[in-house]
Tab-separated table of C-alpha atoms in Angstrom:
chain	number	residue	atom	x	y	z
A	30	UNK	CA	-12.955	20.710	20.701
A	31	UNK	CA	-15.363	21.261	23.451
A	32	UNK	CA	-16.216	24.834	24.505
A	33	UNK	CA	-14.680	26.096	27.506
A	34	UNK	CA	-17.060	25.886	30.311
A	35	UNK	CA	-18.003	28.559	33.279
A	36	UNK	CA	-17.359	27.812	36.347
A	37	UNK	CA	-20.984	29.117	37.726
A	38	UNK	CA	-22.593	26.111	35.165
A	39	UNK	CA	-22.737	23.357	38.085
A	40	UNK	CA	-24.389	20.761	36.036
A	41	UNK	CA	-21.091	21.550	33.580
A	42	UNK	CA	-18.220	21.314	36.075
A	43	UNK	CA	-20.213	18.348	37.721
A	44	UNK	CA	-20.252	16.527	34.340
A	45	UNK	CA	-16.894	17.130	33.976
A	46	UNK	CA	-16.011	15.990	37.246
A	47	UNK	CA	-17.623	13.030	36.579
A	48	UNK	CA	-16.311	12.384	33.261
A	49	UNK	CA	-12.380	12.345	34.217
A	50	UNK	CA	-13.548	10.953	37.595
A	51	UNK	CA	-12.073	13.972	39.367
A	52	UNK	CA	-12.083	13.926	43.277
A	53	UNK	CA	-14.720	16.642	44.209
A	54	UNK	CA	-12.441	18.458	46.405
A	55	UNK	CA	-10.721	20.003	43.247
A	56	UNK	CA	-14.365	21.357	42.770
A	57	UNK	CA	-14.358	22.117	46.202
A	58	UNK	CA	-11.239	24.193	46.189
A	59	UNK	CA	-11.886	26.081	42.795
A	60	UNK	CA	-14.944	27.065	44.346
A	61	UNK	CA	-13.548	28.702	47.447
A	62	UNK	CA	-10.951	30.301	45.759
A	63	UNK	CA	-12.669	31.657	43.021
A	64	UNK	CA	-15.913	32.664	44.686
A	65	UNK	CA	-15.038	33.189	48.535
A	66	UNK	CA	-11.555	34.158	48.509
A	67	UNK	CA	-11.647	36.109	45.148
A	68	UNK	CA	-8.194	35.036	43.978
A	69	UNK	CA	-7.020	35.468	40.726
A	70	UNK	CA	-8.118	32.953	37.969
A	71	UNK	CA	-4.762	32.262	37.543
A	72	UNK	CA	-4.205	31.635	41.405
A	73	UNK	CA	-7.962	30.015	41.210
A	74	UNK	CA	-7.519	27.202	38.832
A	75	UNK	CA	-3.846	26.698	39.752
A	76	UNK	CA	-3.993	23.378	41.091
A	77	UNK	CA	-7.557	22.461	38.791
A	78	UNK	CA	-6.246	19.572	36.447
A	79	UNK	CA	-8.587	20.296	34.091
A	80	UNK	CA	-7.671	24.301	33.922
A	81	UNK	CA	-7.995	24.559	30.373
A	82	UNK	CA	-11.146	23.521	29.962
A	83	UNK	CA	-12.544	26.541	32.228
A	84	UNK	CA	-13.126	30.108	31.320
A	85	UNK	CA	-14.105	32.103	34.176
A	86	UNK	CA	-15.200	35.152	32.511
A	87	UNK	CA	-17.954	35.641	30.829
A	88	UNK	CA	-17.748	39.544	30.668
A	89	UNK	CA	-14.789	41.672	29.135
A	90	UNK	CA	-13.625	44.743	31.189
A	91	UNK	CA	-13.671	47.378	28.953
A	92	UNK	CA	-12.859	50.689	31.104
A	93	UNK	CA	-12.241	51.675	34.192
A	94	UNK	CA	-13.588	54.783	36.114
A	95	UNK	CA	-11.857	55.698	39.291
A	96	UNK	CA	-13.131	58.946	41.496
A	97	UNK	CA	-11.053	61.771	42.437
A	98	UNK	CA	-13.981	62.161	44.834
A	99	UNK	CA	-14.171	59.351	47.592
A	100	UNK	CA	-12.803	56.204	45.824
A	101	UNK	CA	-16.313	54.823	43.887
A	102	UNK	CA	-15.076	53.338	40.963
A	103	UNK	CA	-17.394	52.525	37.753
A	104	UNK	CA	-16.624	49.585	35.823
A	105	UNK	CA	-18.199	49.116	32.183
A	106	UNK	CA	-18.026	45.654	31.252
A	107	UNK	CA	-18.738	44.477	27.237
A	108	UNK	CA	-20.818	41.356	27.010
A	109	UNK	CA	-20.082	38.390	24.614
A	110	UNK	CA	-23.289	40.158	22.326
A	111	UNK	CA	-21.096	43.420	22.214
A	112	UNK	CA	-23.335	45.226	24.214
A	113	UNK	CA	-22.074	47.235	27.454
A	114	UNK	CA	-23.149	47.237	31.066
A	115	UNK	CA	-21.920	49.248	33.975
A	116	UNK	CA	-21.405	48.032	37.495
A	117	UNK	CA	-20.419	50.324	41.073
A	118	UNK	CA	-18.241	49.774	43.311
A	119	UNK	CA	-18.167	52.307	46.785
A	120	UNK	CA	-16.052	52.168	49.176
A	121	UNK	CA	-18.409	53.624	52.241
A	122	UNK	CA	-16.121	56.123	54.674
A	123	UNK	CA	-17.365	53.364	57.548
A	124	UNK	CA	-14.947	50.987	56.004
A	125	UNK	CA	-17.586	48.779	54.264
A	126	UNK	CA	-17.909	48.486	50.561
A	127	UNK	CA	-21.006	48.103	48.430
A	128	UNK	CA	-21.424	46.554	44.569
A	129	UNK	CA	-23.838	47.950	42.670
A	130	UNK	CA	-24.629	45.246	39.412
A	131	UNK	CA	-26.538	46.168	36.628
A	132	UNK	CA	-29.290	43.173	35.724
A	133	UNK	CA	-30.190	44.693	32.344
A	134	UNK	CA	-28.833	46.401	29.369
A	135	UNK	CA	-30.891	49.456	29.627
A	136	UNK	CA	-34.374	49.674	31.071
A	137	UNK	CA	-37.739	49.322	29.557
A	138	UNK	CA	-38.965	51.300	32.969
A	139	UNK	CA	-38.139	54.527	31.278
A	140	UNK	CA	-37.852	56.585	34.138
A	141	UNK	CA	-37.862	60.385	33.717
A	142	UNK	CA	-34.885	61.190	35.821
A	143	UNK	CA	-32.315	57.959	34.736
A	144	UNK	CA	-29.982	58.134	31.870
A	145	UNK	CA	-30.304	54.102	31.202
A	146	UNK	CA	-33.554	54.490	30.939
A	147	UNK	CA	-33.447	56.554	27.872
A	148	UNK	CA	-31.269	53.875	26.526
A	149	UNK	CA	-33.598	52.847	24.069
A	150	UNK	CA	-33.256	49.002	24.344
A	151	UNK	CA	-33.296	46.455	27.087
A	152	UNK	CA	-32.223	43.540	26.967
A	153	UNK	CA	-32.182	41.035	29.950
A	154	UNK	CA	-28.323	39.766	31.062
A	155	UNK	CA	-27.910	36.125	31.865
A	156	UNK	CA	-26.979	35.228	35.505
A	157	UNK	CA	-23.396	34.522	34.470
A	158	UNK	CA	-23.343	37.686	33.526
A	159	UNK	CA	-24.755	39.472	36.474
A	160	UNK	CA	-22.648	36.982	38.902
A	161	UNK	CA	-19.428	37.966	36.633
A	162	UNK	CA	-19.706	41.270	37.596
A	163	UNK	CA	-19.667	40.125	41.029
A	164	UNK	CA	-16.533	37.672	41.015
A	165	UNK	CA	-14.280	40.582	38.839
A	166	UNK	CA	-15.463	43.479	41.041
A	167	UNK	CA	-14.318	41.100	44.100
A	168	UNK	CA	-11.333	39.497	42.207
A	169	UNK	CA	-10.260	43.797	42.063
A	170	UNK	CA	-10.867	44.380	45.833
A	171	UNK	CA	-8.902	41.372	47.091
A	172	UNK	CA	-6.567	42.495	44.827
A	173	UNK	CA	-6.077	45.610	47.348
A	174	UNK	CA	-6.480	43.937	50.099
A	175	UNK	CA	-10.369	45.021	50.392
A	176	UNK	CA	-13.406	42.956	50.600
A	177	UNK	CA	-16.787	42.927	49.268
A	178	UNK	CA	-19.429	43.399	52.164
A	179	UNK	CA	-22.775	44.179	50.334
A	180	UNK	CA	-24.240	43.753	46.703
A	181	UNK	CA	-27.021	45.696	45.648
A	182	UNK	CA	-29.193	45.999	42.370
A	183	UNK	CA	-29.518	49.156	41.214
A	184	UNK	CA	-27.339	49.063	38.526
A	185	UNK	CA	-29.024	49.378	34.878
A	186	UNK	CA	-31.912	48.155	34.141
A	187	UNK	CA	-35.616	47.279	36.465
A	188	UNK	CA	-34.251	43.766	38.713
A	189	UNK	CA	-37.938	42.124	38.124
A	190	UNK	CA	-38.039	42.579	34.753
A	191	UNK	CA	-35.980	39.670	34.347
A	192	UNK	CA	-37.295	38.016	37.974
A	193	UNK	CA	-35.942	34.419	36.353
A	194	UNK	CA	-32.325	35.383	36.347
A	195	UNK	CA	-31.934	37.313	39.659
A	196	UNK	CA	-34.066	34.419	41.401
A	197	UNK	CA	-31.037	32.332	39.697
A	198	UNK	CA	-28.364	34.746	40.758
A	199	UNK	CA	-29.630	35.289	44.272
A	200	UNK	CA	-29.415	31.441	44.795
A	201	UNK	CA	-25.779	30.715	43.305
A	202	UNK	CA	-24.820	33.882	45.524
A	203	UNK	CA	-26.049	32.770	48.914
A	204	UNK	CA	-25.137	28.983	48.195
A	205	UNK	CA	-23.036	27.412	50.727
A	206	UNK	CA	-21.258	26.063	48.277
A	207	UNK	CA	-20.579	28.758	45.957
A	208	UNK	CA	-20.583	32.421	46.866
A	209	UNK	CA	-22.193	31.785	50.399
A	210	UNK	CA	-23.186	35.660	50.610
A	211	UNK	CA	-25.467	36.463	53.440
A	212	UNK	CA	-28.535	37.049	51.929
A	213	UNK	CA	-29.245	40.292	54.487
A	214	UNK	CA	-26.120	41.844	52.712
A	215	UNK	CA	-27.902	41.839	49.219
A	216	UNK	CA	-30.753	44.573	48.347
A	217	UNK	CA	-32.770	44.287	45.889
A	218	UNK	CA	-34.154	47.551	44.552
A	219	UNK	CA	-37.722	48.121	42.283
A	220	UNK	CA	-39.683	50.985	40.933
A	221	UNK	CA	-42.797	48.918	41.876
A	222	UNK	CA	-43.081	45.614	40.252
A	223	UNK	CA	-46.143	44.058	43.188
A	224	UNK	CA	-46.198	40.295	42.184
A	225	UNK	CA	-42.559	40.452	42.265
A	226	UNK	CA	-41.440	42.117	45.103
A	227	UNK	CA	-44.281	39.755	47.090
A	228	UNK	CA	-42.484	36.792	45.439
A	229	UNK	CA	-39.055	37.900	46.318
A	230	UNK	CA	-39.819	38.600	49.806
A	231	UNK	CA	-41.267	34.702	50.052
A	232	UNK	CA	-38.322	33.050	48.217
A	233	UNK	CA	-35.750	35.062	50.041
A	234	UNK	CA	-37.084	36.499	52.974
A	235	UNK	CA	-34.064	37.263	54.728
A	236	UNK	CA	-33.345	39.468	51.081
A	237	UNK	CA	-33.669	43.423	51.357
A	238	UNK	CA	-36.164	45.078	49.326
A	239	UNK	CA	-35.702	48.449	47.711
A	240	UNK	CA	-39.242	50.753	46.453
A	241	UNK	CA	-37.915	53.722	43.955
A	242	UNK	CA	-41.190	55.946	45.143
A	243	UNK	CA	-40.059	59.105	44.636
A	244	UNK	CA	-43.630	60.797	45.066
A	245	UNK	CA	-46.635	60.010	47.230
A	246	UNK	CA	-48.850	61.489	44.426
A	247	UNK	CA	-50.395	58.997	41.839
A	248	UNK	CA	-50.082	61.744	39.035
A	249	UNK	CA	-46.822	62.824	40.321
A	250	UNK	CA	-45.401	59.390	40.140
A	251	UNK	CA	-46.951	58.930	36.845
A	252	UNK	CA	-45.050	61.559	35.286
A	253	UNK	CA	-41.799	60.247	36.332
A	254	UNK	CA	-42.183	57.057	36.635
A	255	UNK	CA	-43.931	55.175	33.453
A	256	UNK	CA	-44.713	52.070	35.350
A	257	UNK	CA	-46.419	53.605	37.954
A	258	UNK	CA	-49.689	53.390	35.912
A	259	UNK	CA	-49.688	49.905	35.820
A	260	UNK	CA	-48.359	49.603	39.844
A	261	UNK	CA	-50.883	52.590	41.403
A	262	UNK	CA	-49.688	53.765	44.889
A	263	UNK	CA	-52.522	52.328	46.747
A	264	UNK	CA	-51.427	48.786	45.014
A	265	UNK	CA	-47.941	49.726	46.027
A	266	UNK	CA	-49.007	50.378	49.905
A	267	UNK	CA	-50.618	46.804	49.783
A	268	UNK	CA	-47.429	45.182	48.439
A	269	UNK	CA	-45.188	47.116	51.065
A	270	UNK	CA	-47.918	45.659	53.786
A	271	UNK	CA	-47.587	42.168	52.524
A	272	UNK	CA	-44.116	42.107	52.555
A	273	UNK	CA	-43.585	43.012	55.927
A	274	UNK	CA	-45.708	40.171	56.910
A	275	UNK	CA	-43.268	38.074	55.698
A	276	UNK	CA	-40.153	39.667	56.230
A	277	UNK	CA	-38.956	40.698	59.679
A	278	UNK	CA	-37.082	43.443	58.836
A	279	UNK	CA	-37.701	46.907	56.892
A	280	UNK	CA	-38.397	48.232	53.573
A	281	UNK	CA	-36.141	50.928	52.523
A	282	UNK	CA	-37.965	53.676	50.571
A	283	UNK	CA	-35.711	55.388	48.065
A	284	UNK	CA	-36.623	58.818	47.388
A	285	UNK	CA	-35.399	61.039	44.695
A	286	UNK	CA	-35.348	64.703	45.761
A	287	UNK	CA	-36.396	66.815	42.886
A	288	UNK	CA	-36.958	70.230	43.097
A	289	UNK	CA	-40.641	71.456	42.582
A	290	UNK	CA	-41.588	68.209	41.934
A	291	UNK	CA	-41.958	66.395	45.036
A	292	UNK	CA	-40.400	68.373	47.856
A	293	UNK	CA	-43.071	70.781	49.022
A	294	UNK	CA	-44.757	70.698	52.369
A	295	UNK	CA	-47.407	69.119	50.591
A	296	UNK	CA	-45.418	66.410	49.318
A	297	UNK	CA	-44.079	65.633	53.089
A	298	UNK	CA	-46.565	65.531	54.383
A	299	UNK	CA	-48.305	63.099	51.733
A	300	UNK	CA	-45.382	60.941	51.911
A	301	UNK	CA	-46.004	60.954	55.821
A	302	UNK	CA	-49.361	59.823	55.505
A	303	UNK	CA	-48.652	56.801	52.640
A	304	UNK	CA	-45.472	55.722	54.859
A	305	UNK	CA	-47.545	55.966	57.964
A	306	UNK	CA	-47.968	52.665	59.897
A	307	UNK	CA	-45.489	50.689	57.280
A	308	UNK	CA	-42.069	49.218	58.790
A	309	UNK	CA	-39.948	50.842	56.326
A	310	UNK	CA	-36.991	53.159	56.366
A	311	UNK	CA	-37.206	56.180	54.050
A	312	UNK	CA	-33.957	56.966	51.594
A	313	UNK	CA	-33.691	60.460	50.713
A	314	UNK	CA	-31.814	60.562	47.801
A	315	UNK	CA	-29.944	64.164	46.069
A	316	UNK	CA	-30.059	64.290	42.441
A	317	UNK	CA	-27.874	64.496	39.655
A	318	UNK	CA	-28.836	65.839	37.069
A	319	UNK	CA	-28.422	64.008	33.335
A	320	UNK	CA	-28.251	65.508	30.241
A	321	UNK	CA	-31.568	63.822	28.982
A	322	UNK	CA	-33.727	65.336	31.323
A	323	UNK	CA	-32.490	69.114	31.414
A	324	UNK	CA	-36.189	69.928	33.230
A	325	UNK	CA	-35.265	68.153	35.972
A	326	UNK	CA	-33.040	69.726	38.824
A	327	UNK	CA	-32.216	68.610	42.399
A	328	UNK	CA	-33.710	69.968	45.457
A	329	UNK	CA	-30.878	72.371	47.636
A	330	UNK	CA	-28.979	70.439	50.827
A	331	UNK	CA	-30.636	72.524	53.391
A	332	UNK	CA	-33.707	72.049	51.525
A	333	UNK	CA	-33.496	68.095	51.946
A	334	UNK	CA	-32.168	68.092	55.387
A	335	UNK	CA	-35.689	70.462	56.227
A	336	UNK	CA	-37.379	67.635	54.674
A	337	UNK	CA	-35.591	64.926	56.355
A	338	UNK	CA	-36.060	66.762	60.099
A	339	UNK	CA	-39.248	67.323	59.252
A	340	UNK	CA	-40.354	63.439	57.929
A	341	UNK	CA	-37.926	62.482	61.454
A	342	UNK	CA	-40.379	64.589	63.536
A	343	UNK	CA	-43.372	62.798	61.703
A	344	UNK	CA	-42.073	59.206	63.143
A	345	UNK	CA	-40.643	58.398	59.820
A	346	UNK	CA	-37.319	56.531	59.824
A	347	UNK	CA	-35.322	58.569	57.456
A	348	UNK	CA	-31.660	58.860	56.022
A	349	UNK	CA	-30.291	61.390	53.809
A	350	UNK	CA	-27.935	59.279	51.590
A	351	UNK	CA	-24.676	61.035	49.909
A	352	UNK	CA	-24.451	60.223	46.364
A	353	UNK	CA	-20.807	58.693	45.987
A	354	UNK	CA	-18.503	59.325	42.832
A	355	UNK	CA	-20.170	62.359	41.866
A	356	UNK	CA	-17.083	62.825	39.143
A	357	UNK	CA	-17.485	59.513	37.400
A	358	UNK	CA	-21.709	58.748	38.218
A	359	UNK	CA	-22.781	62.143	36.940
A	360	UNK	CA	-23.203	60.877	33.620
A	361	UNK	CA	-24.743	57.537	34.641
A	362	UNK	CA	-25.542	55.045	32.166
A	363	UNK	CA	-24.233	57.954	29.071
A	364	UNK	CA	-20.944	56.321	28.012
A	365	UNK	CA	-22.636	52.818	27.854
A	366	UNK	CA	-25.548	54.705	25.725
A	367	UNK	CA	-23.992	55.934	23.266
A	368	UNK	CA	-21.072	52.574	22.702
A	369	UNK	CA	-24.434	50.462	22.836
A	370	UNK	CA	-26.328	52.471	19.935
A	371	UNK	CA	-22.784	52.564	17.781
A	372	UNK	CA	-22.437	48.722	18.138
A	373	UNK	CA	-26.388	48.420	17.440
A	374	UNK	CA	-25.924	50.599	14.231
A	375	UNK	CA	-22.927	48.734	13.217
A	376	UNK	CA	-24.542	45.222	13.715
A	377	UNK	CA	-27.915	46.273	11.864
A	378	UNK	CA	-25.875	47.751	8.493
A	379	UNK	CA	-23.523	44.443	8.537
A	380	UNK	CA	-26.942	42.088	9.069
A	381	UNK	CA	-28.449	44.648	5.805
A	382	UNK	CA	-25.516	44.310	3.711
A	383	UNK	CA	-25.120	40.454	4.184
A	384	UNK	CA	-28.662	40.107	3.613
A	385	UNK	CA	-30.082	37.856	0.399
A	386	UNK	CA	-32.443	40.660	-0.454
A	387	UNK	CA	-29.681	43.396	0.103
């Protein structure tokens, strides 16, 4: 018996179109269903003759987070390798709602101030399993009688570290034929990968771009950001500059407020200078803290809307953004942490004990 096939494997379902000579407008239908419409799977491949040789899932829900808060809800998702991932859904106050999918299993960027990347491991997801989080996160919004508007990556793990499979996801999701996702509705967000974010903006121009920056200070950025020793700011700048020549719209500049770490005067106005002359739009972000990084605490409301007034009356572009699901996000990435090292231990004593020289 054959194995069951996904439904995002075109050269699959197209074999097996072929094979029982199936009119393409079962295809067709499956694929508006499924991906447009977000029915059910059972709704989906209702009138598919070949049903049963489908699996749509390639992820397993495995709990459910809903706030108390606003209405964010976190969903943690187990992949066929055992290994959990986390994806976001918030429901904006405006009316619009916002994915956030994970392209990794932790994060070899290692940034000071995010739980996932104290994982440990990281381990790049297939693009079934990035667009899975997609199709159940929409199937559970239709199922209220909500839609999907926007899909973002900033979810676990650094996009561009595995640049092969979101190149492969952003297609299938902005293919007429599958997902058909406006491709200025998806953001894709970096701590600084150059090649990549040049090459992203060329594939998929009409794609947004995302810098994690968090300091205008080389050392600064070094200390909380790893990677920023291979990507220096002045590297950065260029990138931001070439990207903008291809793309007509902005580059949104996240910024991490951290208290006495990059939200002095100095620091404004350093961040004034770097942005100065860019087309961006500056992202300042409030922190929460984790419990990995007990050093680190966020920078005080009025504090951040100084900042903001002040980078506004400097010509930047700026937006403080409200963290959503404070309840359920405050522990980012920790649940999936600790499951992920239990499996990992688990797998590693059963791979010892079956072992010829155990």
């Amino acid at each position: 018996m054959t194995e069951p096939i996904s439904p995002f494997d075109s050269d699959a379902i197209e074999q097996l179109r072929q094979q029982h000579r199936l009119d393409p407008e079962y295809v067709r239908t499956l694929r508006n269903r499924l991906f447009k419409q977000f029915r059910s799977d059972e709704d989906a491949t209702s009138n598919f003759p070949l049903r049963d040789s489908l699996r749509c899932h390639v992820l397993q829900q495995y709990r459910r987070f809903d706030s108390d808060l606003d209405g964010a809800t976190k969903l943690l998702f187990r992949t066929e390798a055992g290994m959990l991932i986390e994806s976001v859904i918030l429901r904006i106050a405006t009316g619009r709602t916002t994915l956030c999918v994970s392209s990794q299993v932790g994060c070899a960027a290692a940034c000071d101030f995010c739980a996932t990347g104290k994982m440990g491991i990281a381990k790049n997801l297939d693009y079934t399993e990035i667009l899975d989080q997609v199709l159940q996160a929409g199937q559970l919004l239709a199922s209220e009688d909500g839609s999907l508007d926007n899909i973002v990556f900033m979810g676990m793990g650094e996009p561009f570290h595995n640049e092969s499979q979101l190149h492969k996801t952003i297609e299938v999701l902005t293919a007429p034929d599958h997902f058909n996702r406006s491709p200025s509705r998806i953001l894709v967000s970096t701590v600084g990968v150059s090649d990549a974010m040049i090459q992203m903006a060329g594939r998929f121009p009409k794609v947004n771009l995302a810098l994690s920056l968090h300091s205008a200070d080389q050392s600064t950025r070094e200390k909380i950001i790893p990677l920023a020793r291979r990507y220096p700011l002045d590297q950065l700048r260029t990138t931001i500059q070439r990207c903008n020549e291809i793309q007509s719209h902005e580059v949104m500049i996240e910024y991490l407020m951290l208290r006495d770490v990059n939200d002095s005067v100095i620091d404004r106005d350093r961040l004034a200078k770097w942005l100065d002359g860019l087309n961006v739009h500056l992202n300042l972000i409030p922190y929460n803290p984790i419990e990995d990084a007990p050093h680190l605490a966020g920078t005080e409301p009025d504090a951040i809307a100084d900042f903001a007034r002040a980078m506004k009356g400097l010509g930047v572009k700026t937006t403080v953004r409200y963290s959503l699901g404070r309840d359920i996000d405050a522990a980012c990435g920790q649940l999936v942490r600790k499951e992920n090292r239990t499996y990992a231990l688990r797998l590693n004593a059963n791979v010892a004990r079956h072992s010829p020289t155990a």
